[in-house]
PDB file of C-alpha atoms in Angstrom:
ATOM      1  CA  MET A   1       0.000   0.000   0.000  1.00  0.00           C
ATOM      2  CA  VAL A   2       3.007   2.318  -0.157  1.00  0.00           C
ATOM      3  CA  GLU A   3       1.898   3.690  -3.509  1.00  0.00           C
ATOM      4  CA  THR A   4      -1.587   4.347  -2.193  1.00  0.00           C
ATOM      5  CA  ILE A   5      -0.332   6.346   0.767  1.00  0.00           C
ATOM      6  CA  PHE A   6       2.352   8.384  -0.986  1.00  0.00           C
ATOM      7  CA  GLY A   7       1.016   8.411  -4.535  1.00  0.00           C
ATOM      8  CA  MET A   8      -2.567   9.490  -4.277  1.00  0.00           C
ATOM      9  CA  PRO A   9      -4.092   9.612  -7.733  1.00  0.00           C
ATOM     10  CA  ASN A  10      -3.561  12.622  -9.918  1.00  0.00           C
ATOM     11  CA  HIS A  11      -6.231  13.359 -12.457  1.00  0.00           C
ATOM     12  CA  PRO A  12      -7.258  11.766 -14.695  1.00  0.00           C
ATOM     13  CA  ILE A  13      -7.566   8.219 -13.353  1.00  0.00           C
ATOM     14  CA  TYR A  14      -8.338   6.601 -16.708  1.00  0.00           C
ATOM     15  CA  THR A  15      -6.764   6.921 -20.146  1.00  0.00           C
ATOM     16  CA  LEU A  16      -8.237   9.163 -22.835  1.00  0.00           C
ATOM     17  CA  GLY A  17     -10.770   6.562 -23.971  1.00  0.00           C
ATOM     18  CA  GLY A  18     -11.627   5.523 -20.411  1.00  0.00           C
ATOM     19  CA  GLN A  19     -10.701   1.892 -21.149  1.00  0.00           C
ATOM     20  CA  HIS A  20      -7.632   1.518 -18.935  1.00  0.00           C
ATOM     21  CA  PHE A  21      -6.001   3.007 -15.882  1.00  0.00           C
ATOM     22  CA  PHE A  22      -3.642   5.903 -16.609  1.00  0.00           C
ATOM     23  CA  ALA A  23       0.015   5.705 -15.488  1.00  0.00           C
ATOM     24  CA  GLN A  24      -0.092   9.251 -14.024  1.00  0.00           C
ATOM     25  CA  GLY A  25       3.505  10.165 -14.748  1.00  0.00           C
ATOM     26  CA  GLY A  26       5.224   7.591 -12.552  1.00  0.00           C
ATOM     27  CA  TRP A  27       2.993   7.950  -9.494  1.00  0.00           C
ATOM     28  CA  GLY A  28       0.859   5.123  -8.218  1.00  0.00           C
ATOM     29  CA  ASN A  29      -2.768   5.091  -9.214  1.00  0.00           C
ATOM     30  CA  ALA A  30      -4.575   4.409  -5.930  1.00  0.00           C
ATOM     31  CA  LEU A  31      -7.934   3.826  -7.600  1.00  0.00           C
ATOM     32  CA  ALA A  32      -6.360   1.246  -9.908  1.00  0.00           C
ATOM     33  CA  GLN A  33      -4.822  -0.475  -6.905  1.00  0.00           C
ATOM     34  CA  ALA A  34      -8.103  -0.501  -5.034  1.00  0.00           C
ATOM     35  CA  GLN A  35      -9.962  -2.005  -7.988  1.00  0.00           C
ATOM     36  CA  GLU A  36      -7.356  -4.312  -9.546  1.00  0.00           C
ATOM     37  CA  ALA A  37      -5.072  -5.419  -6.746  1.00  0.00           C
ATOM     38  CA  ALA A  38      -5.798  -8.425  -4.566  1.00  0.00           C
ATOM     39  CA  THR A  39      -7.005  -7.815  -1.017  1.00  0.00           C
ATOM     40  CA  ALA A  40      -4.484  -8.456   1.739  1.00  0.00           C
ATOM     41  CA  HIS A  41      -5.585  -9.504   5.232  1.00  0.00           C
ATOM     42  CA  PHE A  42      -3.993  -8.784   8.601  1.00  0.00           C
ATOM     43  CA  ASN A  43      -5.557  -9.936  11.863  1.00  0.00           C
ATOM     44  CA  THR A  44      -4.183  -9.385  15.350  1.00  0.00           C
ATOM     45  CA  ARG A  45      -5.643 -10.670  18.567  1.00  0.00           C
ATOM     46  CA  SER A  46      -4.186  -9.851  21.952  1.00  0.00           C
ATOM     47  CA  VAL A  47      -5.174 -10.582  25.553  1.00  0.00           C
ATOM     48  CA  GLY A  48      -3.334  -9.232  28.581  1.00  0.00           C
ATOM     49  CA  THR A  49      -3.969 -10.296  32.151  1.00  0.00           C
ATOM     50  CA  ASN A  50      -2.618  -9.130  35.518  1.00  0.00           C
ATOM     51  CA  PHE A  51      -3.031 -10.778  38.893  1.00  0.00           C
ATOM     52  CA  LYS A  52      -1.986  -9.557  42.333  1.00  0.00           C
ATOM     53  CA  ALA A  53      -2.285 -11.032  45.823  1.00  0.00           C
ATOM     54  CA  ILE A  54      -1.168  -9.554  49.141  1.00  0.00           C
ATOM     55  CA  VAL A  55      -1.136 -11.851  52.156  1.00  0.00           C
ATOM     56  CA  ASP A  56      -0.447 -10.897  55.796  1.00  0.00           C
ATOM     57  CA  VAL A  57       1.663 -13.865  56.889  1.00  0.00           C
ATOM     58  CA  VAL A  58       2.274 -12.715  60.458  1.00  0.00           C
ATOM     59  CA  GLU A  59       2.146  -9.317  62.132  1.00  0.00           C
ATOM     60  CA  GLY A  60       4.412  -6.959  60.171  1.00  0.00           C
ATOM     61  CA  LEU A  61       5.233  -9.468  57.397  1.00  0.00           C
ATOM     62  CA  LYS A  62       3.437  -9.296  54.042  1.00  0.00           C
ATOM     63  CA  LEU A  63       3.813 -11.535  51.013  1.00  0.00           C
ATOM     64  CA  ASN A  64       3.215  -9.773  47.679  1.00  0.00           C
ATOM     65  CA  LEU A  65       2.693 -11.864  44.542  1.00  0.00           C
ATOM     66  CA  GLN A  66       2.066 -10.525  41.022  1.00  0.00           C
ATOM     67  CA  ALA A  67       1.740 -12.223  37.664  1.00  0.00           C
ATOM     68  CA  GLY A  68       1.087 -10.931  34.178  1.00  0.00           C
ATOM     69  CA  ILE A  69       0.414 -13.013  31.084  1.00  0.00           C
ATOM     70  CA  ASP A  70       0.070 -11.557  27.595  1.00  0.00           C
ATOM     71  CA  TYR A  71      -1.062 -13.689  24.652  1.00  0.00           C
ATOM     72  CA  ARG A  72      -0.953 -12.438  21.047  1.00  0.00           C
ATOM     73  CA  THR A  73      -1.665 -13.941  17.642  1.00  0.00           C
ATOM     74  CA  GLN A  74      -1.145 -12.499  14.180  1.00  0.00           C
ATOM     75  CA  ASN A  75      -2.319 -13.795  10.826  1.00  0.00           C
ATOM     76  CA  ASN A  76      -1.129 -11.988   7.721  1.00  0.00           C
ATOM     77  CA  THR A  77      -1.799 -12.616   4.046  1.00  0.00           C
ATOM     78  CA  ASP A  78       0.020 -10.268   1.675  1.00  0.00           C
ATOM     79  CA  ILE A  79      -0.735 -10.524  -2.029  1.00  0.00           C
ATOM     80  CA  GLY A  80       1.203  -8.872  -4.840  1.00  0.00           C
ATOM     81  CA  LYS A  81      -0.776  -8.851  -8.074  1.00  0.00           C
ATOM     82  CA  SER A  82       0.561  -7.077 -11.131  1.00  0.00           C
ATOM     83  CA  PHE A  83      -1.637  -4.887 -13.303  1.00  0.00           C
ATOM     84  CA  PRO A  84      -0.776  -2.570 -16.172  1.00  0.00           C
ATOM     85  CA  LEU A  85      -0.972   1.236 -16.231  1.00  0.00           C
ATOM     86  CA  TYR A  86      -1.241   2.804 -19.699  1.00  0.00           C
ATOM     87  CA  LYS A  87      -0.161   5.819 -21.709  1.00  0.00           C
ATOM     88  CA  TRP A  88      -2.709   8.603 -22.018  1.00  0.00           C
ATOM     89  CA  ASP A  89      -3.590   7.669 -25.604  1.00  0.00           C
ATOM     90  CA  ASN A  90      -3.967   3.898 -24.866  1.00  0.00           C
ATOM     91  CA  SER A  91      -1.004   3.190 -27.170  1.00  0.00           C
ATOM     92  CA  GLY A  92       0.768   0.927 -24.694  1.00  0.00           C
ATOM     93  CA  VAL A  93       1.690  -0.018 -21.169  1.00  0.00           C
ATOM     94  CA  VAL A  94       3.926   2.465 -19.336  1.00  0.00           C
ATOM     95  CA  TYR A  95       4.667   0.255 -16.329  1.00  0.00           C
ATOM     96  CA  TYR A  96       3.109  -2.305 -14.028  1.00  0.00           C
ATOM     97  CA  SER A  97       1.950  -1.545 -10.512  1.00  0.00           C
ATOM     98  CA  ILE A  98       2.533  -3.572  -7.329  1.00  0.00           C
ATOM     99  CA  ALA A  99       4.571  -6.469  -8.781  1.00  0.00           C
ATOM    100  CA  ASN A 100       6.666  -7.332 -11.790  1.00  0.00           C
ATOM    101  CA  PRO A 101       4.461  -8.409 -14.689  1.00  0.00           C
ATOM    102  CA  ASP A 102       5.717 -11.974 -14.609  1.00  0.00           C
ATOM    103  CA  GLN A 103       5.754 -12.520 -10.851  1.00  0.00           C
ATOM    104  CA  ASN A 104       2.801 -12.277  -8.540  1.00  0.00           C
ATOM    105  CA  TRP A 105       3.121 -13.503  -4.990  1.00  0.00           C
ATOM    106  CA  VAL A 106       1.280 -14.512  -1.860  1.00  0.00           C
ATOM    107  CA  THR A 107       2.987 -14.413   1.521  1.00  0.00           C
ATOM    108  CA  LYS A 108       1.209 -16.053   4.447  1.00  0.00           C
ATOM    109  CA  SER A 109       2.487 -15.736   7.999  1.00  0.00           C
ATOM    110  CA  ASP A 110       1.072 -16.854  11.309  1.00  0.00           C
ATOM    111  CA  SER A 111       2.559 -16.127  14.711  1.00  0.00           C
ATOM    112  CA  GLU A 112       1.604 -16.806  18.291  1.00  0.00           C
ATOM    113  CA  GLY A 113       3.365 -15.476  21.356  1.00  0.00           C
ATOM    114  CA  THR A 114       3.000 -15.664  25.110  1.00  0.00           C
ATOM    115  CA  HIS A 115       4.884 -13.380  27.489  1.00  0.00           C
ATOM    116  CA  ARG A 116       4.823 -14.082  31.214  1.00  0.00           C
ATOM    117  CA  ASN A 117       6.196 -12.129  34.160  1.00  0.00           C
ATOM    118  CA  TYR A 118       6.156 -13.088  37.821  1.00  0.00           C
ATOM    119  CA  ILE A 119       7.086 -10.994  40.850  1.00  0.00           C
ATOM    120  CA  GLY A 120       7.169 -12.101  44.464  1.00  0.00           C
ATOM    121  CA  TYR A 121       8.542 -10.348  47.523  1.00  0.00           C
ATOM    122  CA  LEU A 122       8.309 -10.304  51.293  1.00  0.00           C
ATOM    123  CA  GLN A 123       7.974  -6.995  53.095  1.00  0.00           C
ATOM    124  CA  TYR A 124       8.660  -6.707  56.821  1.00  0.00           C
ATOM    125  CA  SER A 125       7.749  -3.563  58.757  1.00  0.00           C
ATOM    126  CA  LYS A 126       8.295  -2.963  62.483  1.00  0.00           C
ATOM    127  CA  LEU A 127       8.229   0.092  64.782  1.00  0.00           C
ATOM    128  CA  PHE A 128      10.811  -0.018  67.592  1.00  0.00           C
ATOM    129  CA  ALA A 129      10.609   2.142  70.721  1.00  0.00           C
ATOM    130  CA  ASP A 130       7.736   4.120  69.227  1.00  0.00           C
ATOM    131  CA  LYS A 131      10.113   6.131  67.040  1.00  0.00           C
ATOM    132  CA  HIS A 132      12.232   3.843  64.858  1.00  0.00           C
ATOM    133  CA  GLN A 133      10.420   2.451  61.808  1.00  0.00           C
ATOM    134  CA  VAL A 134      12.288  -0.377  60.066  1.00  0.00           C
ATOM    135  CA  GLU A 135      11.233  -1.856  56.728  1.00  0.00           C
ATOM    136  CA  ILE A 136      12.962  -4.698  54.924  1.00  0.00           C
ATOM    137  CA  MET A 137      12.036  -6.107  51.558  1.00  0.00           C
ATOM    138  CA  ALA A 138      13.401  -9.124  49.668  1.00  0.00           C
ATOM    139  CA  GLY A 139      12.053 -10.598  46.491  1.00  0.00           C
ATOM    140  CA  ALA A 140      12.572 -11.965  43.008  1.00  0.00           C
ATOM    141  CA  SER A 141      11.108 -11.636  39.548  1.00  0.00           C
ATOM    142  CA  HIS A 142      11.089 -13.772  36.428  1.00  0.00           C
ATOM    143  CA  GLU A 143      10.069 -13.135  32.812  1.00  0.00           C
ATOM    144  CA  ASP A 144       9.880 -15.478  29.831  1.00  0.00           C
ATOM    145  CA  SER A 145       8.384 -15.579  26.364  1.00  0.00           C
ATOM    146  CA  ASP A 146       7.399 -18.213  23.829  1.00  0.00           C
ATOM    147  CA  ILE A 147       7.039 -17.259  20.184  1.00  0.00           C
ATOM    148  CA  ASP A 148       6.000 -19.541  17.343  1.00  0.00           C
ATOM    149  CA  GLN A 149       6.069 -18.164  13.815  1.00  0.00           C
ATOM    150  CA  PHE A 150       5.520 -19.710  10.412  1.00  0.00           C
ATOM    151  CA  THR A 151       5.897 -17.885   7.099  1.00  0.00           C
ATOM    152  CA  THR A 152       5.522 -19.192   3.576  1.00  0.00           C
ATOM    153  CA  ARG A 153       5.711 -17.464   0.212  1.00  0.00           C
ATOM    154  CA  ALA A 154       4.444 -18.600  -3.156  1.00  0.00           C
ATOM    155  CA  GLU A 155       5.256 -16.986  -6.469  1.00  0.00           C
ATOM    156  CA  ALA A 156       3.367 -17.562  -9.688  1.00  0.00           C
ATOM    157  CA  THR A 157       5.133 -17.019 -12.965  1.00  0.00           C
ATOM    158  CA  PHE A 158       2.929 -15.582 -15.668  1.00  0.00           C
ATOM    159  CA  SER A 159       2.702 -12.455 -17.703  1.00  0.00           C
ATOM    160  CA  THR A 160       0.120  -9.814 -18.463  1.00  0.00           C
ATOM    161  CA  ARG A 161       2.287  -8.156 -21.104  1.00  0.00           C
ATOM    162  CA  ALA A 162       0.443  -6.828 -24.125  1.00  0.00           C
ATOM    163  CA  CYS A 163       0.712  -9.504 -26.796  1.00  0.00           C
ATOM    164  CA  GLY A 164      -1.804  -7.723 -28.967  1.00  0.00           C
ATOM    165  CA  ASP A 165      -4.653 -10.028 -28.037  1.00  0.00           C
ATOM    166  CA  TRP A 166      -7.625  -8.538 -26.194  1.00  0.00           C
ATOM    167  CA  ASP A 167     -10.682 -10.311 -24.919  1.00  0.00           C
ATOM    168  CA  SER A 168     -13.540  -8.135 -23.606  1.00  0.00           C
ATOM    169  CA  ASP A 169     -11.193  -5.355 -22.420  1.00  0.00           C
ATOM    170  CA  ARG A 170      -8.985  -7.898 -20.650  1.00  0.00           C
ATOM    171  CA  LEU A 171      -5.357  -8.238 -21.630  1.00  0.00           C
ATOM    172  CA  LEU A 172      -4.597 -11.852 -22.472  1.00  0.00           C
ATOM    173  CA  PRO A 173      -1.454 -13.267 -20.834  1.00  0.00           C
ATOM    174  CA  CYS A 174       1.691 -14.196 -22.755  1.00  0.00           C
ATOM    175  CA  PRO A 175       3.548 -17.439 -22.055  1.00  0.00           C
ATOM    176  CA  ILE A 176       6.732 -17.011 -20.002  1.00  0.00           C
ATOM    177  CA  THR A 177       9.608 -19.455 -19.877  1.00  0.00           C
ATOM    178  CA  LYS A 178      12.020 -19.265 -16.965  1.00  0.00           C
ATOM    179  CA  PRO A 179      15.551 -20.667 -17.106  1.00  0.00           C
ATOM    180  CA  ALA A 180      16.024 -24.105 -15.581  1.00  0.00           C
ATOM    181  CA  GLY A 181      16.879 -24.157 -11.886  1.00  0.00           C
ATOM    182  CA  THR A 182      14.785 -21.170 -10.808  1.00  0.00           C
ATOM    183  CA  GLY A 183      12.379 -23.292  -8.794  1.00  0.00           C
ATOM    184  CA  ARG A 184       9.396 -21.698 -10.500  1.00  0.00           C
ATOM    185  CA  SER A 185       7.134 -23.295 -13.057  1.00  0.00           C
ATOM    186  CA  SER A 186       5.993 -21.741 -16.313  1.00  0.00           C
ATOM    187  CA  ARG A 187       2.375 -20.688 -16.652  1.00  0.00           C
ATOM    188  CA  ASP A 188       0.310 -19.028 -19.288  1.00  0.00           C
ATOM    189  CA  SER A 189      -2.701 -17.995 -17.232  1.00  0.00           C
ATOM    190  CA  PRO A 190      -3.064 -15.419 -14.445  1.00  0.00           C
ATOM    191  CA  VAL A 191      -3.422 -16.353 -10.812  1.00  0.00           C
TER     192      VAL A 191
END
């Protein structure tokens, strides 16, 4: 969404004939992105808890216990889908927005984390001879976290380059062949 934030659409949005999205002089076309790009999803859930207990053990001696547990999950799907932006007169593609024309991607990540903190201390308070107040405290604390994260990315190799074939205002894809050893397969249809 970087182009949407920093490259708000200039006018006009469409080419002269209104058939295609206009390239707008190198700036992103936010309306084109909103209409043509794939929708990404990001979900976050978080729960935080705090517990505290104070116990009078004997006269003047208190036990203080505290615990906090925070649990958080994130699910993210980021999709990069290429689409063409055209010259004003519809004579050709100026550049492609979001992704390269022969590589669209989907990145999926899931994470889950738990953070825990524990505090415990004893506090002793005593008044001697009605004028000397003495307080002593001793304690300990502990914190730990568990984080599990999984991320995967898939790339589809295809092209939406103008081959000269149009079907109902939709640019037909061109076959792409990648060199051997790239780990990507060849496709001739869009994702």
